[in-house]
């Protein structure tokens, strides 16, 4: 690939010439009515542990003569009234030095990344804080790892992905709690817009395309008009194919764990981004399932028949379910899925369709056979199966089979067989399996009936 220079760190004017700021338009929101100081909001929204850490960090930074801010997603979440689990601090000064002092005072664990001027402090009570030196990032070519240089807060915020993520709150004497919003992030939050700060944002870091759609759906927002155009342009030139697969997978897992992953994935199909992520997977059938799968998850949860569950795998299976194994296996390899998960994907893809067919044609098949087929599937494929059951009778049947598996277990266990004088061995498995099947099919109901079944079975076996 030819090296395209978007400006080196020694050639900053060049970078600025190429970047065109995308500004807020048509904002009708009256900003005079909202306070610019959110000190009280911070005190109510953040946990006491976080507030204490912020207070200490503020004092240490002041002692060092540095300016300190909370920045990024936490400010967005504070303004939206959403619980904040991570705190990012930005220091106009030496972030590493501040993190070291903070961890020393609190006996915290410290992880340093001197190359990026960042550090993570984990306190004994579990609170985690990321501390970063205010920085600018320079991209040598599209989708490259950025080079980093220290800067002011404003430049640090300008390097970020979207206006809603490019706000800060001051922790400094005299301005504590003031929102710092150079790029209209607060107005965008209020009007529900995801907006990039400049026209090269998706070129520099194409992973932001996925982030944009993730935030759009998470917060029920829309892509701002020009941002949408930039996404479409980046899709046309397949910018996402330039991103290493590990980064894509990391972001896909974030998407699978969102509250409504199906909506994000459908949006990826609509914006022609699908092919770069799941080559060879025909989206037509998948689209339908993606719109229904979260409803199926909810229904199974309401039946208490889904947990424990690895949520991300539900959506990965929904994506791959209509693809042949050659292609699906290729995608598992592409994203370096572990052997354990690859086996689960293969089991789901190989068995879901037959189960759906059999649930829809009940007369020909016993409950124990349906249960056997269910048990060939990983639990994460249950929502997929439910998406394909269109009539209420087959849904009821599926529910009955699932609850039989979890509740209708035989009363006699291996221990009982030992008491009857039979030595543990392959026979145990056979008889217990037979017992389980007979119980599922309603042939046995009481412990006495089970005992008779076992004795009859074992006598027959011994006789043979
Ligand atoms: N960021 C960015 N470009 C990226 C990733 C992150 O500009 N590709 C910036 C954003 O300002 C973001 C901050 O780094 O707010 C922290 O990133 P991260 O923790 O990944 O995102 P959050 O915004 O906190 O989102 P989430 O709530 O999903 O954790």
PDB file of C-alpha atoms and ligand atoms in Angstrom, residues 71-77 82-83 85-88 130 135 137 139 156-167 197 201 205-209 211 214-215 218-219 247 250-251 254 258, ligand 1:
ATOM      1  CA  UNK A  71     -12.574  13.433  29.819  1.00  0.00           C
ATOM      2  CA  UNK A  72     -14.194  11.253  27.173  1.00  0.00           C
ATOM      3  CA  UNK A  73     -17.030   8.763  27.621  1.00  0.00           C
ATOM      4  CA  UNK A  74     -17.446   9.480  31.328  1.00  0.00           C
ATOM      5  CA  UNK A  75     -18.494  13.086  30.654  1.00  0.00           C
ATOM      6  CA  UNK A  76     -20.977  11.900  28.032  1.00  0.00           C
ATOM      7  CA  UNK A  77     -22.408   9.344  30.452  1.00  0.00           C
ATOM      8  CA  UNK A  82     -25.861   6.903  32.927  1.00  0.00           C
ATOM      9  CA  UNK A  83     -23.772   5.062  35.496  1.00  0.00           C
ATOM     10  CA  UNK A  85     -17.829   2.472  35.480  1.00  0.00           C
ATOM     11  CA  UNK A  86     -14.509   3.784  34.133  1.00  0.00           C
ATOM     12  CA  UNK A  87     -12.931   7.141  34.678  1.00  0.00           C
ATOM     13  CA  UNK A  88     -10.445   8.695  32.263  1.00  0.00           C
ATOM     14  CA  UNK A 130      -6.924   5.718  33.434  1.00  0.00           C
ATOM     15  CA  UNK A 135      -1.789  14.460  23.612  1.00  0.00           C
ATOM     16  CA  UNK A 137      -2.008  11.791  17.615  1.00  0.00           C
ATOM     17  CA  UNK A 139      -1.334   9.078  11.593  1.00  0.00           C
ATOM     18  CA  UNK A 156      -6.321  16.202  23.077  1.00  0.00           C
ATOM     19  CA  UNK A 157     -10.071  16.523  22.700  1.00  0.00           C
ATOM     20  CA  UNK A 158      -9.787  17.281  18.984  1.00  0.00           C
ATOM     21  CA  UNK A 159      -7.990  13.973  18.335  1.00  0.00           C
ATOM     22  CA  UNK A 160     -11.037  12.073  19.595  1.00  0.00           C
ATOM     23  CA  UNK A 161     -13.710  10.302  17.609  1.00  0.00           C
ATOM     24  CA  UNK A 162     -17.013  12.148  18.131  1.00  0.00           C
ATOM     25  CA  UNK A 163     -18.121  15.430  19.627  1.00  0.00           C
ATOM     26  CA  UNK A 164     -20.107  13.562  22.300  1.00  0.00           C
ATOM     27  CA  UNK A 165     -16.860  11.858  23.390  1.00  0.00           C
ATOM     28  CA  UNK A 166     -14.759  15.006  23.158  1.00  0.00           C
ATOM     29  CA  UNK A 167     -15.848  16.838  26.276  1.00  0.00           C
ATOM     30  CA  UNK A 197     -14.875  16.295  14.496  1.00  0.00           C
ATOM     31  CA  UNK A 201     -11.647  10.816  11.220  1.00  0.00           C
ATOM     32  CA  UNK A 205      -9.037   5.282  12.299  1.00  0.00           C
ATOM     33  CA  UNK A 206     -11.664   3.242  10.414  1.00  0.00           C
ATOM     34  CA  UNK A 207     -12.636   1.376  13.591  1.00  0.00           C
ATOM     35  CA  UNK A 208     -14.514   4.562  14.426  1.00  0.00           C
ATOM     36  CA  UNK A 209     -17.075   3.590  11.796  1.00  0.00           C
ATOM     37  CA  UNK A 211     -17.951   2.858  17.118  1.00  0.00           C
ATOM     38  CA  UNK A 214     -22.483   1.353  18.255  1.00  0.00           C
ATOM     39  CA  UNK A 215     -23.079   4.713  19.957  1.00  0.00           C
ATOM     40  CA  UNK A 218     -26.848   2.488  22.192  1.00  0.00           C
ATOM     41  CA  UNK A 219     -28.101   6.012  22.808  1.00  0.00           C
ATOM     42  CA  UNK A 247      -8.960  -4.786  16.335  1.00  0.00           C
ATOM     43  CA  UNK A 250     -12.363  -6.482  19.684  1.00  0.00           C
ATOM     44  CA  UNK A 251     -14.871  -3.962  18.389  1.00  0.00           C
ATOM     45  CA  UNK A 254     -18.158  -4.673  22.014  1.00  0.00           C
ATOM     46  CA  UNK A 258     -24.371  -3.775  23.489  1.00  0.00           C
TER      47      UNK A 258
HETATM   48  N1  LIG B   1     -11.458   7.178  21.398  1.00  0.00           N
HETATM   49  C1  LIG B   1     -11.284   7.671  20.116  1.00  0.00           C
HETATM   50  N2  LIG B   1     -11.144   6.814  19.053  1.00  0.00           N
HETATM   51  C2  LIG B   1     -11.176   5.478  19.249  1.00  0.00           C
HETATM   52  C3  LIG B   1     -11.352   4.953  20.546  1.00  0.00           C
HETATM   53  C4  LIG B   1     -11.495   5.833  21.601  1.00  0.00           C
HETATM   54  O1  LIG B   1     -11.268   8.873  19.933  1.00  0.00           O
HETATM   55  N3  LIG B   1     -11.028   4.646  18.225  1.00  0.00           N
HETATM   56  C5  LIG B   1     -11.587   8.131  22.528  1.00  0.00           C
HETATM   57  C6  LIG B   1     -13.011   8.630  22.776  1.00  0.00           C
HETATM   58  O2  LIG B   1     -12.927   9.964  23.194  1.00  0.00           O
HETATM   59  C7  LIG B   1     -13.495   7.782  23.937  1.00  0.00           C
HETATM   60  C8  LIG B   1     -12.211   7.569  24.728  1.00  0.00           C
HETATM   61  O3  LIG B   1     -11.175   7.502  23.746  1.00  0.00           O
HETATM   62  O4  LIG B   1     -14.483   8.438  24.686  1.00  0.00           O
HETATM   63  C9  LIG B   1     -12.211   6.312  25.570  1.00  0.00           C
HETATM   64  O5  LIG B   1     -12.402   5.180  24.744  1.00  0.00           O
HETATM   65  P1  LIG B   1     -13.290   3.944  25.185  1.00  0.00           P
HETATM   66  O6  LIG B   1     -13.087   3.664  26.627  1.00  0.00           O
HETATM   67  O7  LIG B   1     -13.081   2.853  24.194  1.00  0.00           O
HETATM   68  O8  LIG B   1     -14.740   4.490  24.864  1.00  0.00           O
HETATM   69  P2  LIG B   1     -15.906   5.094  25.704  1.00  0.00           P
HETATM   70  O9  LIG B   1     -16.286   6.356  25.014  1.00  0.00           O
HETATM   71  O10 LIG B   1     -15.622   5.193  27.153  1.00  0.00           O
HETATM   72  O11 LIG B   1     -17.051   4.049  25.374  1.00  0.00           O
HETATM   73  P3  LIG B   1     -17.656   2.831  26.202  1.00  0.00           P
HETATM   74  O12 LIG B   1     -18.770   3.462  26.964  1.00  0.00           O
HETATM   75  O13 LIG B   1     -18.133   1.876  25.155  1.00  0.00           O
HETATM   76  O14 LIG B   1     -16.560   2.275  27.061  1.00  0.00           O
END
